[in-house]
Amino acid sequence: MKQRKATQQQQKSHYRWKRRVFVFLLLGFCFGSLVLTQSHYSQIKALSSLRSHFVQRPRIAFLFIARNRLPLDMVWDAFFKGEESRFSIFVHSRPGFLFNKANTRSGYFFNRQVNDSVQVEWGEASMIEAERILLRHALADPQNERFVFISDSCIPLYNFSYTYDYIMSTPTSFVDSFSDTKEGRYNPKMAPVIPVHNWRKGSQWVILTRKHAKVVVNDTTVFPMFQQHCKRKSLPEFWRDHPFPSNPALEHNCIPDEHYVQTLLAQEGLEAEITRRSLTHSSWDISSSKDPERRGWHPVTYKFSDATPSLIKSIQDIDNIYYETEYRREWCTSKGKPSRCFLFARKFTRPAAFRLLNMSVLGVSRKATNDPDS
């Protein structure tokens, strides 16, 4: 009897020992699984972080057209700061000009000029040739998805994030384009290649998608017509001191930069793929100006005394554009909702632009500085 009880106790003890061993092994398995799971999660997280590091967001290529230096470089420096992964810069300046520390204080522009620039003359096809050169260089980078033309007197009206989201929110190009044959800029000699019903006018300061940028660069039909038939016409001021030509028809100027991209896209049947307005504001309302320098064929130039918060707000508040020749009012939208029309504005002198920057009314700011030219 005592032997049986001893045997039963041994069995119970052995069973308890086996249960403890099982629990211990189970806990060890669970702990090991947890460690492996955490390690696997860490690996996945690290791979995800590494992948996001190499998969960059689409970039906007800012294409600056300058005479020599960029007088508003530090305004753009403040605009670009901290957003290096979302933009690229290309500058077309006169042949041989080199951006370095001697002529710009912004490192963003060092060595960013194209090396095959041409001498640009206002009113000639050389302006659109410069645009095509800039696009050709910018297209070499596959990350560039939008292409924005900027003049050397242009300022941004908002910060980079707002500007980026506005431009990238639509699959269309922004091209100010409308029919206009009243000014007689269309040359009938273009008719075999460019019919008059495809003749368009608009602002030079367009924003193109990658598809449309390629169309401009690869064009071999419309551009030669502009080179051949858009010769520079003397300004009205010229004829004040010279005999008026006996045959005015010999003096013909279609202002290539205000017609080329618009006409090309119409010619290619791509107008359904564009938003027909510019995002760059220019003021042509010079009728009331008392300054004779502001009268002519160019938009208003804003000087130091013009640079006020109320001026910027008046431009930012514009929400529609009226096209008289087409009896069309373009209400501005972004992401399907009513929005402001303009992201950029020109023409600003250096003192005016720096005054606005120091007022922090452009969506970007820096500490007040005594600019040598202000």
Coordinates of C-alpha atoms in Angstrom, one line a residue:
M1 CA 0.0 0.0 0.0
K2 CA 2.8 2.3 1.0
Q3 CA 4.6 1.4 -2.2
R4 CA 1.5 2.3 -4.3
K5 CA 1.2 5.7 -2.7
A6 CA 4.9 6.3 -3.2
T7 CA 4.5 5.4 -6.9
Q8 CA 1.5 7.7 -7.2
Q9 CA 3.4 10.6 -5.6
Q10 CA 6.3 10.0 -8.0
Q11 CA 3.9 10.1 -10.9
K12 CA 2.3 13.3 -9.7
S13 CA 5.7 14.8 -9.2
H14 CA 6.8 13.7 -12.6
Y15 CA 3.6 15.2 -14.1
R16 CA 4.1 18.5 -12.3
W17 CA 7.7 18.6 -13.5
K18 CA 6.6 17.9 -17.1
R19 CA 4.0 20.6 -16.9
R20 CA 6.5 23.1 -15.6
V21 CA 8.9 22.2 -18.4
F22 CA 6.0 22.6 -20.9
V23 CA 5.1 26.0 -19.5
F24 CA 8.7 27.1 -19.5
L25 CA 9.1 25.9 -23.1
L26 CA 5.8 27.7 -24.1
L27 CA 6.9 30.9 -22.4
G28 CA 10.3 30.6 -24.1
F29 CA 8.6 30.1 -27.5
C30 CA 6.3 33.1 -27.0
F31 CA 9.2 35.3 -25.9
G32 CA 11.3 34.1 -28.8
S33 CA 8.4 34.7 -31.2
L34 CA 7.9 38.2 -29.8
V35 CA 11.6 39.0 -30.2
L36 CA 11.6 37.7 -33.8
T37 CA 8.4 39.7 -34.5
Q38 CA 9.9 42.9 -33.2
S39 CA 13.1 42.2 -35.1
H40 CA 11.1 41.6 -38.3
Y41 CA 9.0 44.7 -37.7
S42 CA 12.2 46.7 -37.2
Q43 CA 13.6 45.3 -40.5
I44 CA 10.4 46.2 -42.3
K45 CA 10.4 49.7 -40.8
A46 CA 14.0 50.2 -41.8
L47 CA 13.4 49.0 -45.3
S48 CA 10.4 51.2 -45.6
S49 CA 12.4 54.2 -44.4
L50 CA 15.2 53.3 -46.8
R51 CA 12.7 53.0 -49.7
S52 CA 11.1 56.3 -48.9
H53 CA 14.5 57.9 -48.9
F54 CA 15.2 56.7 -52.4
V55 CA 11.7 57.2 -53.8
Q56 CA 11.6 61.0 -54.1
R57 CA 8.5 63.1 -54.6
P58 CA 8.0 64.7 -58.1
R59 CA 9.9 67.9 -58.5
I60 CA 9.1 71.3 -60.0
A61 CA 11.8 72.7 -62.3
F62 CA 12.0 76.5 -62.0
L63 CA 13.3 77.9 -65.2
F64 CA 14.7 81.4 -64.8
I65 CA 15.2 83.7 -67.8
A66 CA 17.7 86.4 -66.9
R67 CA 19.6 89.1 -68.6
N68 CA 22.7 88.6 -66.5
R69 CA 22.4 88.1 -62.7
L70 CA 19.3 87.4 -60.8
P71 CA 18.6 90.6 -58.8
L72 CA 15.9 89.0 -56.6
D73 CA 18.1 86.0 -55.7
M74 CA 17.7 86.3 -52.0
V75 CA 13.9 86.5 -52.2
W76 CA 14.0 83.1 -54.0
D77 CA 16.6 81.8 -51.5
A78 CA 14.1 82.3 -48.7
F79 CA 11.3 80.7 -50.8
F80 CA 13.4 77.5 -51.6
K81 CA 15.0 77.1 -48.2
G82 CA 14.3 73.6 -46.7
E83 CA 12.6 72.2 -49.7
E84 CA 15.6 70.9 -51.6
S85 CA 14.0 67.5 -52.5
R86 CA 11.0 69.1 -54.3
F87 CA 12.5 71.5 -56.8
S88 CA 15.3 72.0 -59.3
I89 CA 16.7 75.2 -60.8
F90 CA 17.9 76.1 -64.3
V91 CA 18.9 79.6 -65.4
H92 CA 19.3 81.0 -68.9
S93 CA 21.5 84.0 -68.9
R94 CA 23.6 85.7 -71.5
P95 CA 26.3 83.4 -73.1
G96 CA 29.4 83.1 -70.9
F97 CA 27.8 84.4 -67.7
L98 CA 28.6 82.3 -64.6
F99 CA 26.7 82.4 -61.3
N100 CA 29.1 82.3 -58.4
K101 CA 29.7 84.0 -55.1
A102 CA 30.7 87.2 -56.8
N103 CA 27.3 87.9 -58.4
T104 CA 24.8 86.0 -56.2
R105 CA 24.6 85.4 -52.5
S106 CA 22.3 82.4 -52.9
G107 CA 24.0 79.0 -53.2
Y108 CA 20.9 77.7 -55.0
F109 CA 22.0 79.4 -58.2
F110 CA 25.6 78.5 -58.2
N111 CA 26.5 76.8 -61.5
R112 CA 22.8 76.4 -62.4
Q113 CA 23.0 78.3 -65.7
V114 CA 22.7 76.3 -68.9
N115 CA 26.0 76.1 -70.9
D116 CA 24.5 76.5 -74.3
S117 CA 22.5 79.8 -73.8
V118 CA 21.8 82.2 -76.7
Q119 CA 21.8 86.0 -76.8
V120 CA 18.1 86.9 -76.3
E121 CA 16.6 90.0 -78.0
W122 CA 13.1 91.2 -77.0
G123 CA 10.6 90.7 -79.8
E124 CA 12.6 88.0 -81.6
A125 CA 12.4 84.2 -81.7
S126 CA 15.6 84.0 -79.6
M127 CA 13.3 84.3 -76.5
I128 CA 11.5 81.1 -77.3
E129 CA 14.7 79.4 -78.3
A130 CA 15.9 80.2 -74.7
E131 CA 12.8 78.6 -73.4
R132 CA 13.3 75.5 -75.4
I133 CA 17.0 75.2 -74.2
L134 CA 15.8 75.4 -70.6
L135 CA 13.2 72.7 -71.1
R136 CA 15.7 70.5 -72.8
H137 CA 18.0 70.6 -69.8
A138 CA 15.3 70.2 -67.3
L139 CA 13.7 67.2 -69.1
A140 CA 17.0 65.3 -68.6
D141 CA 16.0 64.8 -65.0
P142 CA 13.1 62.3 -64.8
Q143 CA 12.1 63.6 -61.4
N144 CA 11.0 66.9 -62.9
E145 CA 7.2 66.8 -63.5
R146 CA 6.3 70.5 -63.8
F147 CA 8.3 73.3 -65.6
V148 CA 7.7 76.8 -64.4
F149 CA 9.1 79.8 -66.4
I150 CA 10.2 82.7 -64.1
S151 CA 11.5 86.1 -65.1
D152 CA 14.3 87.9 -63.3
S153 CA 11.8 90.5 -62.0
C154 CA 9.3 87.9 -60.6
I155 CA 8.5 87.2 -56.9
P156 CA 6.6 84.4 -55.3
L157 CA 3.4 85.4 -53.5
Y158 CA 3.2 82.4 -51.1
N159 CA 5.4 79.9 -49.5
F160 CA 6.8 76.8 -51.2
S161 CA 4.4 74.2 -49.9
Y162 CA 1.3 76.2 -50.9
T163 CA 2.8 76.8 -54.4
Y164 CA 3.9 73.2 -54.8
D165 CA 0.5 71.8 -53.8
Y166 CA -1.3 74.3 -56.1
I167 CA 0.7 73.4 -59.2
M168 CA 0.8 69.6 -58.6
S169 CA -2.9 69.3 -57.7
T170 CA -3.9 69.2 -61.4
P171 CA -2.7 67.1 -64.3
T172 CA -3.0 70.1 -66.7
S173 CA -0.5 72.8 -67.8
F174 CA -1.2 76.4 -66.9
V175 CA -1.1 78.3 -70.2
D176 CA -2.7 81.6 -70.7
S177 CA -4.2 81.2 -74.2
F178 CA -6.9 83.0 -76.2
S179 CA -7.8 83.8 -79.7
D180 CA -6.8 87.3 -80.8
T181 CA -6.2 88.5 -84.4
K182 CA -7.1 92.2 -83.8
E183 CA -3.6 93.4 -83.3
G184 CA -2.5 92.1 -86.7
R185 CA 0.3 89.9 -85.3
Y186 CA -0.6 86.9 -87.3
N187 CA 1.5 86.8 -90.5
P188 CA -0.5 85.3 -93.4
K189 CA 2.7 83.8 -94.7
M190 CA 2.4 81.3 -91.9
A191 CA -0.9 80.0 -93.3
P192 CA 0.4 76.8 -95.1
V193 CA 1.7 75.5 -91.7
I194 CA -0.2 77.5 -89.0
P195 CA -3.8 78.3 -90.0
V196 CA -5.2 81.5 -88.5
H197 CA -7.8 79.5 -86.5
N198 CA -4.9 78.0 -84.5
W199 CA -3.3 81.4 -83.8
R200 CA -3.3 82.1 -80.0
K201 CA -2.0 84.8 -77.7
G202 CA -1.2 84.7 -74.0
S203 CA 1.4 85.3 -71.3
Q204 CA 4.9 83.9 -71.8
W205 CA 5.0 82.8 -68.2
V206 CA 3.5 79.3 -68.5
I207 CA 3.7 76.1 -66.4
L208 CA 4.0 72.9 -68.4
T209 CA 3.5 69.3 -67.6
R210 CA 6.3 66.9 -68.7
K211 CA 4.2 65.8 -71.7
H212 CA 3.8 69.3 -73.0
A213 CA 7.4 70.2 -72.2
K214 CA 8.4 67.4 -74.6
V215 CA 6.1 68.7 -77.2
V216 CA 7.8 72.1 -77.1
V217 CA 11.3 70.6 -77.2
N218 CA 10.5 68.2 -80.1
D219 CA 8.7 70.7 -82.2
T220 CA 10.2 71.0 -85.7
T221 CA 7.3 72.7 -87.6
V222 CA 5.9 75.6 -85.6
F223 CA 9.2 77.0 -84.2
P224 CA 10.8 77.4 -87.7
M225 CA 7.7 79.4 -88.8
F226 CA 8.2 81.8 -85.9
Q227 CA 11.9 82.1 -86.7
Q228 CA 11.2 82.9 -90.3
H229 CA 8.1 85.2 -90.1
C230 CA 8.4 86.9 -86.7
K231 CA 11.0 89.6 -87.2
R232 CA 11.5 92.3 -84.7
K233 CA 9.3 95.4 -85.3
S234 CA 10.6 98.8 -84.3
L235 CA 8.8 100.3 -81.3
P236 CA 6.5 103.3 -81.8
E237 CA 9.2 105.4 -80.0
F238 CA 11.6 104.7 -82.8
W239 CA 9.4 106.3 -85.5
R240 CA 9.2 109.6 -83.5
D241 CA 12.7 110.4 -84.7
H242 CA 12.8 108.5 -88.1
P243 CA 10.7 108.6 -91.3
F244 CA 7.7 106.3 -91.1
P245 CA 8.2 103.4 -93.6
S246 CA 6.3 103.7 -96.9
N247 CA 5.1 100.1 -96.6
P248 CA 4.2 99.4 -92.9
A249 CA 3.6 95.7 -93.9
L250 CA 7.3 95.2 -94.2
E251 CA 7.5 95.9 -90.4
H252 CA 5.9 92.9 -88.8
N253 CA 6.3 91.6 -85.3
C254 CA 4.2 88.8 -83.8
I255 CA 5.9 89.0 -80.4
P256 CA 6.9 85.3 -80.4
D257 CA 7.0 84.7 -76.7
E258 CA 3.4 85.7 -76.3
H259 CA 2.2 83.3 -79.0
Y260 CA 4.5 80.3 -79.5
V261 CA 3.5 77.8 -76.8
Q262 CA -0.1 78.7 -77.0
T263 CA -0.2 78.3 -80.8
L264 CA 1.9 75.1 -80.7
L265 CA -0.5 73.4 -78.3
A266 CA -3.5 74.5 -80.3
Q267 CA -1.8 73.2 -83.5
E268 CA -1.2 69.8 -81.7
G269 CA -4.8 69.6 -80.5
L270 CA -3.8 69.7 -76.9
E271 CA -5.9 72.6 -75.6
A272 CA -8.2 70.3 -73.7
E273 CA -5.2 69.4 -71.5
I274 CA -4.5 72.9 -70.3
T275 CA -5.9 75.3 -67.8
R276 CA -6.2 78.5 -69.9
R277 CA -4.6 81.0 -67.5
S278 CA -1.2 82.0 -66.2
L279 CA -0.2 81.8 -62.6
T280 CA 2.0 84.9 -62.9
H281 CA 0.4 88.3 -62.5
S282 CA 1.5 91.3 -64.7
S283 CA -0.2 94.7 -64.6
W284 CA -0.9 96.2 -68.0
D285 CA -3.2 98.9 -66.6
I286 CA -0.9 101.9 -67.2
S287 CA -3.5 104.3 -68.6
S288 CA -3.6 106.4 -65.4
S289 CA 0.2 106.4 -64.8
K290 CA 1.9 109.8 -64.7
D291 CA 5.3 108.2 -65.1
P292 CA 6.3 108.3 -68.8
E293 CA 8.7 105.4 -68.2
R294 CA 5.6 103.2 -67.4
R295 CA 4.0 103.8 -70.8
G296 CA 4.9 101.5 -73.6
W297 CA 4.7 97.9 -74.6
H298 CA 5.7 96.5 -71.2
P299 CA 3.8 95.9 -68.0
V300 CA 4.1 98.2 -64.9
T301 CA 7.3 98.0 -63.0
Y302 CA 6.8 98.2 -59.2
K303 CA 9.2 100.4 -57.4
F304 CA 10.1 100.7 -53.7
S305 CA 7.3 103.1 -53.0
D306 CA 4.8 100.7 -54.6
A307 CA 5.8 97.7 -52.5
T308 CA 3.2 97.6 -49.8
P309 CA 1.2 94.8 -48.1
S310 CA -2.0 96.3 -49.7
L311 CA -0.5 95.8 -53.2
I312 CA 0.3 92.2 -52.6
K313 CA -3.1 91.6 -51.0
S314 CA -4.8 93.2 -54.1
I315 CA -3.0 90.7 -56.3
Q316 CA -3.6 87.7 -54.0
D317 CA -7.4 88.5 -53.9
I318 CA -7.9 88.2 -57.7
D319 CA -10.2 85.2 -58.2
N320 CA -11.2 85.6 -61.9
I321 CA -9.8 86.8 -65.2
Y322 CA -11.8 88.3 -68.1
Y323 CA -10.8 87.7 -71.8
E324 CA -12.3 90.4 -73.9
T325 CA -11.6 88.8 -77.3
E326 CA -13.5 85.6 -76.4
Y327 CA -16.1 87.2 -74.0
R328 CA -14.9 84.6 -71.5
R329 CA -14.5 85.0 -67.8
E330 CA -12.1 82.4 -66.2
W331 CA -13.0 81.7 -62.6
C332 CA -9.9 80.4 -60.8
T333 CA -10.1 77.0 -59.1
S334 CA -7.7 74.7 -57.3
K335 CA -8.5 71.1 -56.3
G336 CA -12.1 71.7 -57.6
K337 CA -12.7 74.7 -55.3
P338 CA -12.6 78.4 -55.9
S339 CA -9.1 79.8 -55.4
R340 CA -6.8 82.7 -55.9
C341 CA -5.6 83.1 -59.5
F342 CA -1.9 83.9 -59.1
L343 CA 1.2 82.3 -57.4
F344 CA 3.8 84.8 -58.7
A345 CA 3.9 88.4 -59.7
R346 CA 6.1 90.7 -61.8
K347 CA 7.8 93.2 -62.5
F348 CA 9.5 94.2 -59.2
T349 CA 12.7 96.1 -58.8
R350 CA 15.3 94.8 -56.3
P351 CA 14.5 97.5 -53.7
A352 CA 10.7 96.7 -54.0
A353 CA 11.2 93.0 -53.7
F354 CA 13.5 93.2 -50.7
R355 CA 11.1 95.6 -48.9
L356 CA 8.3 93.1 -49.3
L357 CA 10.6 90.3 -48.1
N358 CA 11.5 92.2 -45.0
M359 CA 7.8 92.9 -44.4
S360 CA 7.1 89.1 -44.4
V361 CA 4.1 89.5 -46.7
L362 CA 5.2 87.0 -49.3
G363 CA 4.7 83.8 -47.3
V364 CA 8.5 83.7 -46.8
S365 CA 10.6 85.9 -44.6
R366 CA 14.0 86.6 -43.2
K367 CA 15.5 88.9 -40.6
A368 CA 15.5 92.5 -41.8
T369 CA 18.6 93.4 -43.6
N370 CA 20.0 96.5 -45.1
D371 CA 20.3 95.5 -48.7
P372 CA 22.9 97.6 -50.5
D373 CA 20.6 98.4 -53.4
S374 CA 17.5 99.3 -51.4

